[in-house]
Short mmCIF file of N, CA and C in Angstrom, two decimals:
data_model
loop_
_atom_site.label_atom_id
_atom_site.label_comp_id
_atom_site.label_asym_id
_atom_site.label_seq_id
_atom_site.Cartn_x
_atom_site.Cartn_y
_atom_site.Cartn_z
N MET A 1 -8.18 66.40 60.63
CA MET A 1 -8.70 66.13 59.73
C MET A 1 -6.96 67.07 59.61
N SER A 2 -6.58 66.66 57.82
CA SER A 2 -5.25 68.09 57.56
C SER A 2 -5.71 69.32 57.44
N LYS A 3 -5.06 70.73 57.31
CA LYS A 3 -4.83 71.47 56.76
C LYS A 3 -4.21 71.69 56.12
N THR A 4 -4.48 73.21 55.47
CA THR A 4 -3.35 73.46 54.85
C THR A 4 -1.88 74.25 55.03
N VAL A 5 -1.45 74.92 54.17
CA VAL A 5 -0.23 75.87 55.63
C VAL A 5 -1.18 76.88 55.44
N SER A 6 -1.54 78.10 54.28
CA SER A 6 -2.57 78.72 54.50
C SER A 6 -3.76 79.00 55.76
N GLU A 7 -4.22 77.87 55.86
CA GLU A 7 -4.90 77.93 56.84
C GLU A 7 -4.84 77.63 58.56
N LEU A 8 -3.66 77.07 58.38
CA LEU A 8 -2.37 77.09 59.06
C LEU A 8 -2.19 78.35 59.71
N ALA A 9 -1.40 79.05 59.20
CA ALA A 9 -1.22 79.51 59.54
C ALA A 9 -1.87 81.14 59.59
N GLN A 10 -2.75 81.17 58.97
CA GLN A 10 -4.19 82.07 59.11
C GLN A 10 -4.54 81.53 60.93
N GLU A 11 -5.27 80.73 61.28
CA GLU A 11 -5.10 80.27 62.85
C GLU A 11 -3.81 80.29 63.80
N LEU A 12 -3.33 80.24 63.47
CA LEU A 12 -1.83 80.37 64.68
C LEU A 12 -1.23 82.07 63.96
N GLY A 13 -1.38 83.03 63.56
CA GLY A 13 -1.63 84.13 63.35
C GLY A 13 0.24 84.41 62.98
N LEU A 14 0.20 83.70 61.88
CA LEU A 14 1.53 83.65 61.03
C LEU A 14 1.65 83.95 60.36
N SER A 15 3.24 83.62 59.76
CA SER A 15 2.67 83.98 58.29
C SER A 15 3.32 82.61 57.02
N LYS A 16 2.43 83.03 55.86
CA LYS A 16 3.00 81.43 55.70
C LYS A 16 4.44 80.51 54.99
N GLN A 17 5.21 81.30 54.68
CA GLN A 17 6.86 81.46 54.66
C GLN A 17 8.08 81.32 55.24
N TYR A 18 7.02 81.92 56.63
CA TYR A 18 7.42 81.33 58.76
C TYR A 18 7.04 79.99 58.47
N LEU A 19 5.73 79.29 58.41
CA LEU A 19 5.58 77.92 58.36
C LEU A 19 5.84 77.27 57.40
N ASN A 20 6.42 77.89 56.38
CA ASN A 20 6.62 76.91 54.85
C ASN A 20 8.29 77.04 55.04
N ARG A 21 9.03 77.48 55.83
CA ARG A 21 10.39 76.91 56.38
C ARG A 21 10.62 76.15 58.06
N ILE A 22 9.93 76.43 58.86
CA ILE A 22 9.57 75.58 59.96
C ILE A 22 9.25 73.93 59.15
N LEU A 23 7.81 74.06 57.87
CA LEU A 23 7.91 72.02 57.54
C LEU A 23 8.91 72.58 56.87
N SER A 24 9.56 72.45 56.35
CA SER A 24 11.06 72.21 55.77
C SER A 24 12.30 72.31 56.63
N GLN A 25 12.43 73.06 57.20
CA GLN A 25 13.67 72.18 57.44
C GLN A 25 13.38 70.96 58.89
N ASN A 26 12.11 70.80 59.15
CA ASN A 26 11.57 69.52 59.94
C ASN A 26 11.03 68.84 59.47
N ASN A 27 11.05 68.25 57.73
CA ASN A 27 10.25 67.92 56.95
C ASN A 27 9.24 67.42 57.94
N LEU A 28 8.39 68.47 57.74
CA LEU A 28 6.97 68.34 58.29
C LEU A 28 6.17 68.08 57.08
N GLY A 29 4.44 67.88 56.96
CA GLY A 29 3.87 68.15 56.00
C GLY A 29 4.03 67.77 55.05
N ARG A 30 3.21 67.20 53.44
CA ARG A 30 3.91 66.60 52.50
C ARG A 30 2.84 67.74 51.33
N LYS A 31 2.94 67.63 49.98
CA LYS A 31 2.12 67.80 49.03
C LYS A 31 1.54 67.32 48.82
N LYS A 32 -0.05 68.21 48.51
CA LYS A 32 -0.86 66.84 47.87
C LYS A 32 -1.54 68.42 46.76
N GLY A 33 -1.10 67.53 45.78
CA GLY A 33 -1.08 69.04 44.18
C GLY A 33 0.34 70.28 44.15
N ASN A 34 -0.58 71.03 44.34
CA ASN A 34 0.14 72.32 44.46
C ASN A 34 0.18 73.08 45.45
N LYS A 35 -0.21 72.56 46.12
CA LYS A 35 -0.61 72.94 48.48
C LYS A 35 0.41 71.93 49.56
N LYS A 36 0.14 72.33 50.04
CA LYS A 36 1.28 71.80 51.44
C LYS A 36 0.33 70.48 52.61
N VAL A 37 -0.21 70.30 52.77
CA VAL A 37 -0.72 69.98 53.83
C VAL A 37 -0.25 69.21 54.86
N VAL A 38 -1.26 70.12 55.97
CA VAL A 38 -0.48 69.30 56.97
C VAL A 38 -1.28 68.80 58.47
N SER A 39 -0.58 66.93 58.46
CA SER A 39 -1.57 66.23 59.09
C SER A 39 -2.11 66.83 60.35
N ASP A 40 -2.82 66.69 61.29
CA ASP A 40 -2.90 66.64 62.29
C ASP A 40 -1.41 66.05 63.66
N ILE A 41 -1.33 65.23 63.28
CA ILE A 41 0.24 64.39 63.70
C ILE A 41 1.62 65.29 63.60
N ASP A 42 1.50 65.70 62.91
CA ASP A 42 2.86 67.24 62.06
C ASP A 42 2.22 68.31 62.56
N GLU A 43 0.86 68.28 62.58
CA GLU A 43 0.39 70.22 63.39
C GLU A 43 0.95 69.67 64.83
N LYS A 44 1.03 68.68 65.09
CA LYS A 44 1.00 68.71 67.25
C LYS A 44 2.86 69.23 66.87
N ALA A 45 3.10 68.23 65.78
CA ALA A 45 4.79 68.41 66.19
C ALA A 45 4.97 70.33 65.37
N LEU A 46 4.58 70.65 64.95
CA LEU A 46 4.73 72.07 64.43
C LEU A 46 4.00 72.19 65.35
N ILE A 47 3.23 72.53 66.30
CA ILE A 47 3.16 73.24 67.42
C ILE A 47 4.52 73.13 68.74
N SER A 48 5.29 72.22 68.80
CA SER A 48 5.82 71.91 69.41
C SER A 48 7.07 72.82 69.02
N ILE A 49 7.42 72.32 67.83
CA ILE A 49 9.47 72.83 67.73
C ILE A 49 8.35 74.69 67.30
N LEU A 50 7.82 75.18 67.46
CA LEU A 50 7.16 77.09 67.70
C LEU A 50 7.25 77.23 68.99
N GLU A 51 6.79 76.07 69.83
CA GLU A 51 6.55 77.08 71.67
C GLU A 51 7.90 76.96 71.55
N SER A 52 9.22 75.50 71.49
CA SER A 52 10.44 76.12 71.63
C SER A 52 11.42 77.03 71.14
N ASN A 53 10.73 76.95 69.61
CA ASN A 53 11.70 78.83 69.07
C ASN A 53 11.54 79.95 69.91
N ILE A 54 9.80 80.03 70.84
CA ILE A 54 10.13 80.96 70.94
C ILE A 54 11.07 81.60 72.34
N GLY A 55 11.20 80.51 72.81
CA GLY A 55 12.55 80.52 73.65
C GLY A 55 14.09 81.54 73.70
N ASN A 56 13.89 81.11 72.10
CA ASN A 56 15.31 80.96 71.63
C ASN A 56 15.02 82.54 70.43
N LYS A 57 14.42 83.52 70.66
CA LYS A 57 14.31 84.63 69.73
C LYS A 57 15.19 85.13 70.41
N LYS A 58 15.71 86.45 69.44
CA LYS A 58 17.38 87.63 70.36
C LYS A 58 15.44 88.48 70.97
N SER A 59 16.25 89.24 71.84
CA SER A 59 15.32 90.29 72.46
C SER A 59 15.81 91.16 72.18
N GLU A 60 15.06 92.68 71.71
CA GLU A 60 15.99 93.83 71.25
C GLU A 60 15.99 93.64 72.54
N THR A 61 17.22 95.28 73.07
CA THR A 61 18.52 95.74 73.23
C THR A 61 18.12 97.22 72.53
N LYS A 62 18.52 98.77 74.02
CA LYS A 62 18.65 99.43 72.64
C LYS A 62 20.62 99.74 74.18
N THR A 63 20.90 100.19 73.01
CA THR A 63 22.61 100.99 73.34
C THR A 63 22.47 102.35 73.36
N GLU A 64 23.31 102.70 74.66
CA GLU A 64 22.80 104.10 74.21
C GLU A 64 24.15 104.63 75.19
N THR A 65 24.55 105.34 74.36
CA THR A 65 26.02 105.53 73.73
C THR A 65 26.45 107.04 74.70
N LYS A 66 26.66 107.58 76.04
CA LYS A 66 27.26 108.75 75.96
C LYS A 66 28.12 109.58 75.11
N LYS A 67 27.39 110.51 75.74
CA LYS A 67 29.03 111.68 75.41
C LYS A 67 29.80 112.25 76.63
N VAL A 68 31.04 112.46 76.46
CA VAL A 68 31.09 112.70 77.29
C VAL A 68 32.86 114.39 76.81
N VAL A 69 32.28 115.50 77.93
CA VAL A 69 32.77 116.26 77.25
C VAL A 69 33.51 116.96 78.62
N SER A 70 34.92 117.09 77.36
CA SER A 70 35.82 117.73 78.01
C SER A 70 36.10 118.47 78.05
#
């Protein structure tokens, strides 16, 4: 059964804007009236894309600066 971006975002715990961007970049989902609908096949593809994106996230690192007193 198809789901709207809003339903899918709530289910996955992501923002609607982020999902819309990923769907548009990968040509997934379709418009039905004024809503974007994601089919079951597109949902599986989206989840695999999101899983592969997890490794691509930049990790936060702290840089420390040391003061040299002479």
